[in-house]
């Protein structure tokens, strides 16, 4: 009797469990609950924080009614489990036959959709590029996060600047100083007081904060909208030869970056958003914005840009729902500013820039799923019609 | 056969390992910079050598960041309505029944032209001739954010920035002083009658401006915790409570037979500029020199709300903030420093009549009791 033997095999039982409809139903139900709870949480905690906590996590604790802690699996873990469940149940276990390819194709499409989500999460980058008319850029910067860039003021374009990632700054404990060094630098950097949301304020009282040239770094409560937070830190530049120390404050909204002259060379220290370079240049030739009559609501805003790559130039119009797609990068017309601009003021255009290797995978997945379902339903229809035809007595 | 184990290699390794571990600093405290990024040809030019004032002085307030609220706190006089703040007006109020008057606080990096130039600019706005630096040095001072600031009260026809027609019969209260490399201003302008009524509120507002605690939540502290129903006292027999329009006063009394002798209690958040600064302000209001340190230390202490509090009596010709004068006046005042607040008990009147009430004044101050200090 082979059947009981197979059931006693623990691997078979594990496989059967992973491939079961029950597991699929539980995972889908939990994803539904997470989506609901995460959507509600966004009201108080902002999009970024909720995405990190509910959708990019393995586990989380949700406080029902603000007081009752309930541990839940994160959406990341659930989608990995769903992928395994589909592979086991819908691909490996399901009967494979050229006579019934529909469901196999449809499930393959769902797997492609999940895989696309994973590739997007792990490998896509997104940010924005802001240009005034006449300005050019080949970089876009992240909406969140900070890096400390150390560069010679006279560094020519194309050479390298040293960069300290935020992960090396964010875990500096209060009261702790971290030293950063490089053989390429004639100094070391001592960073302290790193805050995720700060402002630089004039030192007007006598409270016991560190002050640099009459200013100090004030720590502010963290804004739920991650993009609104402005990091800051104290920096001390220690010259390697003489040990001479230069103190400053790093703050992204400064009018000019902190600079120090060492041995006749000016060094700049910029706390800024992470940036990525695109292999071409975008020049904003003209920005057009029209408002609905009598309102401040924009009716249309579009950007006439020139894409320059080597010696070739191409005039392109970017507007809402008509992005520029080139070399894996997509430029969407996102916004414009300044919002308080008066007629005649110089405006800038903001492009949301995305590089996503799986950019079109959801489209492909939907086509595959649609095709699979069409095949399946057509087969079912044909089967039904054939049976009806056979059942009907011959006249 | 005895085997002698050779521990030398192990010992050397152990010593080397220890040396390496000791020689290397904690990686948490020392890290190498390994990442690089290509410098863009479109990078904005960097200006080397910018000072901190140039870097941070007039940085635009980012949207959603309550900048002023986060680094200053103050007490808003009742009836003053908050107006939108800006980089030039960190705190901004409209005052008066229809908001005819305005009061705002400005802090600028550096000297901002200096005290004399700004005082004479204000005088020019009121159609007054400039005065010399020596005359400016004689002007009264008030405490602003813990520093002495020059106070001016000017009357005339006011021409503000952008005004084409002067506003008639205006008054300007101005307070200007240097503070740790910044120039700080409090300016109030409006019809003279309104500013006459608001003189005391202006003084109290200026005294209430204080640096916020470095990690506060950015909330403005608008009212004093103390309320008259929370503060108890024993009223001297010959005193009677009177209504006073100023909402900054917790209680006002007519003291004794002479109706011109009045006593009142106020409370401010923070240190209100400090005990010595307030006592010296009172001295100057009566034309007296500020107290030296030893004189201040020698002041009699009375116990108010459990705190030993300096009592000062000053006589002279009184000139109030609103320009009101009283010849031959006597002022008695007590400054009681509480946790996060300062309580003032002040009595002023004609010398003879006020002097007769000194004992009652002390008894009144010492009778103050807190019923519910914090809800």
XYZ file of C-alpha atoms in Angstrom:
770
model
C 0.000 0.000 0.000
C 2.033 2.937 -1.241
C -0.362 5.773 -0.240
C 0.123 5.688 3.596
C 3.865 5.467 2.982
C 3.790 8.661 0.940
C 1.727 10.487 3.560
C 4.197 9.556 6.272
C 7.041 11.181 4.332
C 7.546 14.556 6.082
C 8.731 16.251 2.858
C 5.596 15.177 1.079
C 3.484 16.483 3.922
C 5.311 19.802 3.954
C 4.896 20.086 0.188
C 1.213 19.250 0.458
C 0.810 21.917 3.113
C 2.646 24.569 1.113
C 0.643 23.752 -1.999
C -2.717 23.717 -0.254
C -5.687 25.918 -0.984
C -5.983 26.568 2.752
C -2.585 28.257 2.901
C -3.454 30.332 -0.162
C -6.737 31.414 1.416
C -5.036 32.392 4.702
C -2.291 34.347 2.901
C -4.761 36.221 0.723
C -6.936 37.009 3.750
C -3.929 38.323 5.672
C -2.883 40.451 2.684
C -6.383 41.886 2.595
C -6.221 42.698 6.317
C -2.744 44.250 5.976
C -3.873 46.415 3.087
C -6.824 47.618 5.124
C -4.809 48.294 8.287
C -1.930 49.872 6.378
C -4.283 52.208 4.567
C -5.775 53.354 7.853
C -2.345 53.785 9.446
C -1.257 56.143 6.684
C -3.541 58.792 8.123
C -1.396 59.109 11.253
C 1.989 57.814 10.229
C 2.453 58.796 6.592
C 3.001 56.776 3.468
C 6.717 56.019 3.805
C 6.619 54.772 7.387
C 3.573 52.591 6.720
C 5.098 51.116 3.582
C 8.210 50.208 5.519
C 6.316 48.775 8.470
C 3.413 46.940 6.841
C 4.499 46.128 3.305
C 8.290 45.920 3.250
C 8.603 43.893 6.442
C 8.651 40.259 7.518
C 6.769 40.798 10.759
C 5.092 43.682 12.539
C 3.017 44.413 15.590
C -0.236 46.255 14.942
C -1.920 48.021 17.836
C -5.647 47.594 17.472
C -7.499 50.587 18.887
C -4.075 51.963 19.721
C -3.615 49.693 22.719
C -4.020 46.033 21.803
C -0.799 44.645 20.305
C -1.283 41.899 17.710
C 1.706 40.398 15.879
C 1.170 40.018 12.140
C 3.255 38.788 9.233
C 4.443 41.566 6.942
C 3.321 41.790 3.331
C 6.858 40.989 2.136
C 6.801 37.619 3.927
C 3.238 36.909 2.809
C 4.052 37.499 -0.840
C 7.093 35.249 -0.636
C 4.839 32.551 0.851
C 2.216 33.185 -1.801
C 4.846 32.730 -4.492
C 5.929 29.422 -2.960
C 2.305 28.361 -2.611
C 1.596 29.114 -6.258
C 4.742 27.357 -7.481
C 3.941 24.263 -5.410
C 0.206 24.190 -5.925
C -0.451 25.697 -9.319
C 2.698 24.757 -11.221
C 4.277 21.620 -9.710
C 1.245 19.806 -8.333
C -1.326 20.729 -10.932
C -1.822 18.265 -13.763
C 0.057 19.439 -16.819
C -1.519 18.772 -20.082
C -1.550 20.541 -23.395
C -5.264 19.977 -23.312
C -5.674 22.276 -20.299
C -2.988 24.967 -20.534
C -5.201 27.876 -19.482
C -4.876 27.718 -15.712
C -1.184 26.966 -15.932
C -0.663 30.078 -18.044
C -2.839 32.216 -15.781
C -0.956 31.124 -12.667
C 2.337 31.732 -14.432
C 1.107 35.262 -15.042
C 0.375 35.717 -11.334
C 3.869 34.441 -10.526
C 5.303 36.957 -13.000
C 3.331 39.697 -11.252
C 4.749 38.697 -7.850
C 8.233 38.413 -9.301
C 7.847 41.876 -10.804
C 6.908 43.232 -7.396
C 10.025 41.674 -5.903
C 12.307 43.056 -8.635
C 10.726 46.496 -8.259
C 11.193 46.422 -4.499
C 14.790 45.245 -4.626
C 16.171 46.854 -7.757
C 14.137 49.887 -8.779
C 15.148 53.419 -7.918
C 12.964 56.487 -7.918
C 13.427 60.151 -7.305
C 12.908 63.510 -8.858
C 14.680 65.997 -11.096
C 13.873 69.697 -10.686
C 14.771 72.083 -13.479
C 14.205 75.747 -14.135
C 13.858 76.779 -17.766
C 17.272 76.681 -19.405
C 18.755 74.387 -16.770
C 20.228 71.004 -17.589
C 20.817 67.929 -15.484
C 21.865 64.336 -15.767
C 21.053 63.459 -12.141
C 17.954 62.807 -10.142
C 17.725 62.630 -6.387
C 15.860 60.441 -3.966
C 12.755 61.650 -2.147
C 14.082 60.298 1.135
C 17.338 59.605 2.906
C 20.527 61.631 3.152
C 24.197 61.185 2.337
C 27.189 63.271 3.271
C 29.226 64.224 0.223
C 32.835 65.319 0.644
C 34.256 67.022 -2.388
C 36.919 69.529 -3.376
C 35.244 72.776 -4.352
C 37.246 72.880 -7.580
C 36.741 69.228 -8.429
C 36.197 68.912 -12.187
C 33.078 67.218 -13.471
C 33.496 63.515 -13.962
C 35.838 62.961 -11.038
C 34.776 61.205 -7.852
C 33.407 62.648 -4.635
C 33.493 60.622 -1.428
C 30.103 59.769 0.039
C 29.087 58.640 3.516
C 25.735 56.814 3.353
C 22.991 57.574 5.823
C 23.278 54.096 7.301
C 26.671 55.166 8.691
C 25.218 58.347 10.163
C 21.790 57.382 11.432
C 23.017 55.002 14.105
C 25.312 57.511 15.797
C 23.947 57.489 19.317
C 23.224 60.756 21.136
C 26.408 61.948 22.773
C 28.525 59.684 20.548
C 31.032 60.912 17.988
C 31.950 58.775 14.993
C 35.162 59.318 13.049
C 35.290 58.811 9.293
C 38.574 58.522 7.433
C 39.952 57.867 3.980
C 43.435 57.719 2.527
C 42.237 60.142 -0.117
C 41.507 62.872 2.414
C 43.989 65.081 4.267
C 41.646 65.122 7.247
C 39.308 63.015 9.299
C 35.684 63.827 10.028
C 34.080 63.604 13.434
C 30.297 63.502 13.149
C 27.994 63.873 16.124
C 24.452 64.898 16.960
C 22.947 63.436 13.792
C 19.200 64.065 13.781
C 16.608 62.806 11.311
C 14.585 66.005 11.554
C 16.323 69.198 12.581
C 16.451 72.913 12.120
C 19.319 75.315 12.579
C 18.420 78.114 14.916
C 20.210 81.161 16.287
C 21.573 80.606 19.780
C 19.747 83.279 21.742
C 19.617 81.809 25.188
C 22.074 80.195 27.490
C 20.819 76.629 27.299
C 23.483 73.985 27.227
C 23.423 73.119 23.528
C 26.496 72.988 21.344
C 26.701 76.203 19.351
C 28.766 76.929 16.270
C 29.129 80.594 15.332
C 25.974 81.460 17.257
C 23.808 78.723 15.747
C 22.773 75.367 17.069
C 21.053 72.304 15.689
C 17.588 71.799 17.103
C 16.102 68.315 17.027
C 12.482 68.351 15.901
C 9.842 65.657 16.222
C 9.969 63.272 13.297
C 7.446 64.157 10.615
C 5.236 61.239 9.548
C 5.820 62.285 5.953
C 9.402 61.146 5.504
C 10.070 63.643 2.711
C 9.461 66.513 5.143
C 12.227 65.524 7.541
C 15.455 67.497 7.265
C 18.515 65.835 8.729
C 21.371 67.665 10.396
C 24.626 66.961 12.197
C 27.630 68.602 13.795
C 30.927 68.024 12.009
C 34.484 68.551 13.117
C 37.158 68.421 10.427
C 40.462 67.349 11.964
C 43.530 68.004 9.809
C 45.749 64.934 9.657
C 49.049 66.810 9.812
C 48.500 69.539 12.335
C 45.510 68.186 14.201
C 43.808 71.547 13.686
C 40.069 71.311 14.176
C 37.288 73.074 12.228
C 33.737 72.874 13.573
C 30.579 73.291 11.562
C 26.942 72.358 11.182
C 25.698 70.242 8.299
C 22.165 71.033 7.205
C 20.637 70.419 3.771
C 18.591 73.635 3.633
C 21.599 75.895 4.111
C 22.131 78.698 1.627
C 25.758 77.630 1.099
C 27.523 74.392 2.038
C 30.046 74.128 4.838
C 33.582 74.516 3.482
C 37.018 74.255 5.048
C 40.337 75.301 3.531
C 43.173 72.868 4.158
C 46.611 73.395 2.608
C 45.189 75.860 0.132
C 42.414 73.545 -1.043
C 38.759 74.232 -0.286
C 36.748 71.195 0.726
C 32.962 71.192 0.788
C 30.725 69.036 2.969
C 27.183 68.635 1.722
C 24.402 66.777 3.464
C 22.093 66.005 0.573
C 19.712 63.472 -0.888
C 21.181 60.378 -2.552
C 21.528 60.990 -6.276
C 21.699 58.806 -9.351
C 23.160 59.663 -12.726
C 21.373 58.990 -16.004
C 23.433 58.310 -19.147
C 22.062 61.364 -20.961
C 21.233 64.994 -20.207
C 17.840 66.631 -19.975
C 17.512 70.361 -20.689
C 14.253 72.099 -19.839
C 13.584 74.397 -22.789
C 10.128 75.597 -21.844
C 7.611 74.920 -19.125
C 3.953 75.617 -19.830
C 1.300 75.815 -17.170
C -2.279 76.879 -17.712
C -4.836 77.219 -14.957
C -8.566 76.788 -15.103
C -10.046 80.278 -15.489
C -10.524 82.043 -12.158
C -8.874 79.305 -10.137
C -5.429 78.221 -9.068
C -6.053 74.698 -10.300
C -3.715 73.839 -13.162
C -5.481 72.725 -16.329
C -2.356 71.610 -18.077
C 1.339 71.604 -17.326
C 3.910 70.269 -19.692
C 7.616 70.506 -20.282
C 9.429 70.882 -23.569
C 12.808 69.273 -23.042
C 15.850 68.409 -25.080
C 17.442 65.025 -24.523
C 21.159 65.192 -25.226
C 23.237 62.067 -25.586
C 26.669 62.492 -27.020
C 26.217 64.552 -30.156
C 22.594 63.650 -30.705
C 19.797 65.870 -29.526
C 16.088 65.178 -29.465
C 13.210 67.538 -28.678
C 10.606 65.853 -26.478
C 7.407 66.948 -24.825
C 6.729 65.503 -21.357
C 3.276 65.942 -19.917
C 0.922 64.190 -17.578
C 0.319 60.584 -18.680
C 2.862 61.013 -21.465
C 6.204 60.272 -19.869
C 9.579 60.033 -21.506
C 10.872 56.445 -21.512
C 14.487 55.981 -22.455
C 17.209 53.480 -21.584
C 15.245 52.024 -18.693
C 14.435 55.428 -17.180
C 10.966 56.922 -17.145
C 10.451 60.678 -16.688
C 6.951 61.619 -15.531
C 5.713 65.199 -15.337
C 5.151 65.312 -11.575
C 4.747 68.892 -10.401
C 5.974 72.422 -10.709
C 6.746 75.398 -8.540
C 7.123 77.636 -6.722
C 3.510 77.199 -5.658
C 3.281 80.830 -4.520
C 4.652 82.123 -7.841
C 3.101 85.259 -9.253
C 2.556 85.963 -12.960
C 5.903 86.470 -14.637
C 7.878 84.605 -11.969
C 10.354 82.001 -13.103
C 8.884 78.527 -12.726
C 10.525 75.174 -12.341
C 9.325 71.787 -13.504
C 9.645 68.615 -11.447
C 9.971 65.208 -13.081
C 9.474 61.992 -11.187
C 12.227 59.728 -12.457
C 12.038 55.968 -12.119
C 14.401 53.241 -13.178
C 12.657 49.941 -12.765
C 13.909 46.770 -14.472
C 10.427 45.352 -13.996
C 8.701 48.464 -15.285
C 6.487 46.646 -17.775
C 6.254 43.317 -16.007
C 2.797 44.012 -14.571
C 1.572 44.685 -18.113
C 3.141 41.494 -19.382
C 1.733 39.594 -16.396
C -1.752 40.918 -17.065
C -1.502 39.892 -20.717
C -0.369 36.392 -19.702
C -3.132 36.075 -17.104
C -5.745 37.344 -19.563
C -4.515 34.936 -22.220
C -4.536 32.016 -19.791
C -8.037 32.790 -18.589
C -9.318 33.282 -22.121
C -7.926 29.897 -23.139
C -9.376 28.296 -20.034
C -12.830 29.831 -20.412
C -12.948 29.123 -24.148
C -12.035 25.508 -23.487
C -14.746 25.315 -20.845
C -17.248 26.875 -23.215
C -16.325 24.527 -26.018
C -16.522 21.572 -23.654
C -19.958 22.688 -22.488
C -21.183 23.178 -26.032
C -19.817 19.794 -27.057
C -21.546 18.067 -24.130
C -24.763 19.876 -24.847
C -24.482 18.860 -28.439
C -23.871 15.219 -27.484
C -26.729 15.238 -24.941
C -29.207 16.698 -27.404
C -31.012 13.904 -29.205
C -30.556 13.768 -32.902
C -33.524 15.177 -34.724
C 57.119 9.068 27.304
C 56.339 12.531 28.483
C 55.151 14.926 25.847
C 55.938 18.580 26.381
C 53.379 20.625 24.623
C 54.782 23.628 22.772
C 52.508 26.559 23.594
C 54.691 29.215 21.965
C 52.896 29.527 18.595
C 49.524 29.707 20.306
C 50.817 32.303 22.726
C 52.232 34.425 19.890
C 48.964 34.203 18.006
C 47.048 35.193 21.092
C 49.301 38.197 21.685
C 49.027 39.268 18.047
C 45.263 38.899 18.111
C 45.059 40.954 21.288
C 47.285 43.605 19.748
C 45.120 43.743 16.653
C 41.954 44.004 18.702
C 43.388 46.704 20.946
C 44.984 48.557 18.053
C 41.794 48.726 16.077
C 39.337 51.244 17.380
C 35.758 50.244 17.824
C 34.368 50.037 14.285
C 31.247 51.695 15.637
C 33.313 54.775 16.404
C 35.654 54.730 13.420
C 34.707 53.931 9.864
C 36.370 54.224 6.503
C 34.692 56.142 3.700
C 34.456 53.749 0.792
C 31.624 55.008 -1.395
C 32.158 57.456 -4.214
C 29.989 59.260 -6.688
C 30.822 60.976 -9.946
C 30.622 64.754 -9.824
C 27.990 65.986 -12.254
C 28.925 68.550 -14.907
C 25.697 70.355 -13.981
C 26.523 70.668 -10.276
C 25.834 74.106 -8.873
C 28.919 76.134 -8.068
C 29.990 76.005 -4.428
C 30.954 79.223 -2.747
C 33.826 78.551 -0.383
C 34.206 80.354 2.917
C 30.548 81.225 3.555
C 30.009 82.237 7.180
C 27.393 80.624 9.382
C 25.301 83.783 9.120
C 25.407 83.542 5.347
C 24.664 79.833 5.444
C 21.768 79.892 7.903
C 20.828 83.540 8.462
C 17.967 83.958 6.068
C 17.240 80.425 5.048
C 13.691 80.065 3.823
C 11.464 78.283 6.241
C 10.650 74.924 4.718
C 6.948 74.197 4.324
C 5.401 72.541 7.318
C 8.200 73.457 9.673
C 7.043 75.727 12.496
C 10.469 77.289 12.715
C 9.807 80.088 15.173
C 7.618 78.011 17.398
C 10.385 75.504 17.650
C 13.099 77.809 18.936
C 11.217 80.595 20.698
C 8.386 80.610 23.157
C 6.386 83.546 24.381
C 3.229 84.614 26.080
C 0.544 86.101 23.874
C -1.293 88.993 25.516
C -5.017 88.600 25.388
C -6.593 90.355 22.465
C -3.479 90.089 20.337
C -4.144 88.096 17.214
C -1.452 86.029 15.577
C -0.661 87.050 12.005
C 1.269 84.959 9.497
C 4.946 84.716 10.322
C 7.680 85.210 7.765
C 11.447 85.202 7.663
C 11.447 88.870 8.691
C 8.621 88.511 11.215
C 9.302 85.448 13.305
C 6.464 86.340 15.656
C 3.751 88.548 14.245
C 0.625 90.021 15.845
C -2.211 92.324 14.928
C -3.435 94.401 17.839
C -6.472 96.573 18.378
C -10.200 96.236 17.687
C -9.657 96.132 13.931
C -6.040 95.082 13.975
C -4.886 98.669 13.435
C -1.640 98.124 15.307
C 0.979 95.485 14.745
C 3.791 93.995 16.754
C 6.465 91.679 15.472
C 9.797 90.149 16.322
C 12.698 90.069 13.910
C 16.069 88.423 14.379
C 18.745 89.126 11.802
C 22.231 87.728 11.518
C 25.141 90.051 12.208
C 24.924 93.705 13.178
C 22.028 94.520 10.785
C 23.163 98.132 10.647
C 23.603 98.500 14.386
C 21.444 99.932 17.129
C 21.939 103.615 16.320
C 21.099 103.288 12.630
C 17.948 101.335 13.399
C 16.795 103.695 16.139
C 17.244 106.647 13.785
C 15.514 104.726 10.993
C 12.552 104.302 13.324
C 12.691 107.981 14.239
C 12.676 108.819 10.541
C 9.569 106.705 10.071
C 7.847 108.910 12.661
C 9.137 112.099 11.043
C 11.613 112.744 13.865
C 15.164 113.979 13.550
C 17.988 111.507 14.133
C 19.729 111.588 17.487
C 23.371 111.092 18.328
C 24.925 107.879 19.600
C 25.478 109.525 22.970
C 21.756 110.266 23.206
C 20.989 106.699 22.191
C 23.269 105.469 24.948
C 21.040 107.292 27.453
C 17.871 105.567 26.257
C 16.203 103.162 28.682
C 16.782 99.478 28.258
C 14.671 96.377 28.754
C 15.582 92.736 28.878
C 15.045 90.822 25.635
C 16.008 87.154 25.540
C 18.285 87.695 28.488
C 20.157 90.628 26.938
C 19.726 94.341 27.475
C 17.941 95.974 24.585
C 17.416 99.669 23.892
C 13.801 100.749 24.237
C 12.264 103.656 22.339
C 8.779 105.079 22.431
C 8.258 107.504 19.576
C 5.234 109.604 18.599
C 4.563 111.173 15.243
C 3.124 110.607 11.806
C 4.198 107.161 10.753
C 5.426 106.282 7.280
C 6.092 102.583 7.071
C 7.722 100.794 4.190
C 5.573 101.298 1.125
C 3.305 103.914 2.735
C 2.668 106.879 0.480
C 0.652 108.855 3.005
C 1.866 109.126 6.623
C -0.429 107.662 9.275
C -1.300 110.466 11.659
C -0.877 110.389 15.430
C 0.990 107.117 15.597
C 3.258 105.654 18.237
C 6.141 103.251 17.849
C 7.516 101.008 20.556
C 10.856 99.590 19.572
C 13.208 97.267 21.344
C 16.545 96.511 19.738
C 19.582 94.670 20.999
C 22.453 92.427 20.058
C 22.475 88.807 21.132
C 25.345 86.457 20.400
C 26.045 87.757 16.915
C 22.411 88.359 15.989
C 20.426 91.584 16.097
C 16.993 91.173 17.626
C 14.100 93.585 17.265
C 10.613 93.898 18.696
C 8.637 96.610 16.997
C 5.091 97.725 17.644
C 3.388 100.458 15.647
C -0.156 101.737 15.591
C -2.458 104.574 16.559
C -1.133 106.248 19.690
C -4.267 105.592 21.731
C -4.076 101.867 21.099
C -0.400 101.701 21.993
C -1.007 103.691 25.175
C -3.420 100.995 26.267
C -1.107 98.201 25.149
C 2.107 99.527 26.699
C 2.040 97.095 29.580
C 1.175 94.189 27.299
C 4.113 95.121 25.086
C 6.469 95.050 28.047
C 5.103 91.763 29.270
C 5.246 90.236 25.800
C 8.857 91.315 25.363
C 9.783 89.910 28.762
C 8.049 86.649 27.974
C 10.043 85.871 24.824
C 12.449 83.102 25.672
C 14.406 80.397 23.899
C 12.396 77.214 23.716
C 13.840 74.169 25.327
C 16.082 72.588 22.673
C 13.925 69.526 22.151
C 10.480 70.932 22.622
C 7.553 69.938 20.484
C 7.191 73.281 18.856
C 4.080 74.317 20.682
C 3.610 77.906 21.637
C 2.936 78.554 25.295
C 0.185 81.091 25.146
C -1.077 81.451 28.656
C 0.278 81.387 32.120
C -0.593 78.398 34.199
C -1.516 80.565 37.122
C -5.060 81.872 37.304
C -6.613 83.998 39.968
C -8.775 81.152 41.157
C -5.663 79.040 41.519
C -3.802 81.625 43.514
C -5.016 82.425 46.965
C -4.106 85.342 49.231
C -5.115 87.384 52.213
C -6.140 90.891 51.255
C -4.999 93.565 53.718
C -7.934 95.217 55.440
C -7.425 98.609 53.851
C -7.041 97.194 50.338
C -9.840 96.573 47.905
C -9.739 94.602 44.668
C -10.359 96.613 41.519
C -11.024 95.656 37.962
C -8.248 96.410 35.571
C -8.490 96.068 31.787
C -5.140 94.344 31.502
C -5.646 90.632 31.247
C -2.003 90.102 32.111
C -2.752 90.984 35.722
C -3.918 88.157 37.927
C -5.184 90.616 40.498
C -5.175 94.390 41.040
C -5.813 96.250 44.301
C -6.273 99.845 45.383
C -4.069 100.111 48.446
C -5.244 102.216 51.397
C -6.961 105.527 51.304
C -5.039 106.972 48.397
C -6.596 105.584 45.208
C -3.385 106.281 43.289
C -1.539 103.501 45.119
C -2.100 100.273 43.314
C -0.713 96.782 43.691
C -0.929 94.020 41.136
C 0.243 90.505 40.447
C 1.477 89.186 37.117
C 3.071 85.940 36.069
C 5.223 85.113 33.053
C 6.454 81.863 31.615
C 10.160 81.113 31.499
C 12.636 83.274 33.375
C 11.100 86.495 31.985
C 14.537 87.926 31.387
C 15.856 87.186 34.842
C 15.273 88.599 38.311
C 18.046 91.189 38.211
C 17.035 92.478 34.777
C 13.473 93.079 35.918
C 14.489 94.808 39.134
C 16.899 97.008 37.207
C 14.145 97.819 34.725
C 12.059 99.044 37.647
C 15.010 101.123 38.880
C 15.359 102.776 35.502
C 11.647 103.489 35.314
C 12.117 105.595 38.430
C 15.259 107.262 37.143
C 17.606 105.258 39.364
C 20.813 103.484 38.448
C 20.684 99.708 38.086
C 21.722 97.814 41.180
C 25.271 96.604 41.522
C 25.771 92.923 42.243
C 26.442 93.484 45.935
C 23.387 95.744 46.211
C 21.270 93.100 44.542
C 22.640 90.439 46.859
C 21.855 92.645 49.875
C 18.174 93.040 48.989
C 15.730 91.847 51.617
C 14.186 88.473 50.848
C 10.564 87.730 51.562
C 9.092 84.257 51.313
C 6.561 84.059 48.481
C 5.052 80.712 47.573
C 7.850 79.093 49.509
C 10.553 80.877 47.548
C 12.928 83.456 49.074
C 12.221 86.381 46.765
C 14.031 89.739 46.580
C 12.033 92.783 47.627
C 13.035 96.111 46.162
C 11.722 99.579 46.935
C 12.661 102.397 44.576
C 11.622 105.997 44.671
C 11.874 108.704 42.050
C 10.015 110.109 39.089
C 8.232 107.245 37.430
C 7.999 106.883 33.690
C 6.027 103.925 32.475
C 6.311 102.077 29.188
C 3.327 103.892 27.772
C 4.821 107.292 28.518
C 2.753 107.859 31.672
C 4.630 109.736 34.383
C 4.286 110.152 38.117
C 6.539 112.503 40.036
C 7.682 111.562 43.521
C 6.610 107.956 43.223
C 7.607 104.875 45.159
C 7.597 101.389 43.770
C 7.825 98.194 45.757
C 8.334 94.960 43.908
C 8.905 91.294 44.577
C 10.176 88.818 42.016
C 9.344 85.214 42.836
C 11.004 82.625 40.614
C 8.911 79.454 40.277
C 9.578 76.320 38.261
C 9.264 77.532 34.649
C 7.523 80.750 35.692
C 8.158 84.049 37.379
C 5.609 85.796 39.579
C 5.765 89.570 40.026
C 4.068 91.484 42.823
C 4.359 95.208 42.305
C 3.013 98.272 44.096
C 3.350 101.857 42.906
C 1.981 105.187 44.075
C 2.815 108.547 45.603
C 5.802 108.144 47.909
C 4.187 108.875 51.255
C 1.021 106.889 50.651
C 2.874 103.961 49.111
C 5.473 103.862 51.855
C 2.663 103.558 54.390
C 1.526 100.389 52.609
C 4.894 98.614 52.543
C 4.065 96.342 55.482
C 0.707 95.464 53.932
C 2.485 94.837 50.642
C 4.923 92.396 52.245
C 2.128 90.694 54.161
C 0.120 90.380 50.974
C 3.048 88.921 49.042
C 3.798 86.429 51.786
C 0.154 85.415 52.008
C 0.035 84.172 48.428
C -0.786 80.486 48.236
C -0.960 78.084 45.355
C -4.153 76.063 45.366
C -3.821 74.118 42.130
C -0.598 75.023 40.467
C -0.794 72.368 37.802
C -4.039 70.814 36.726
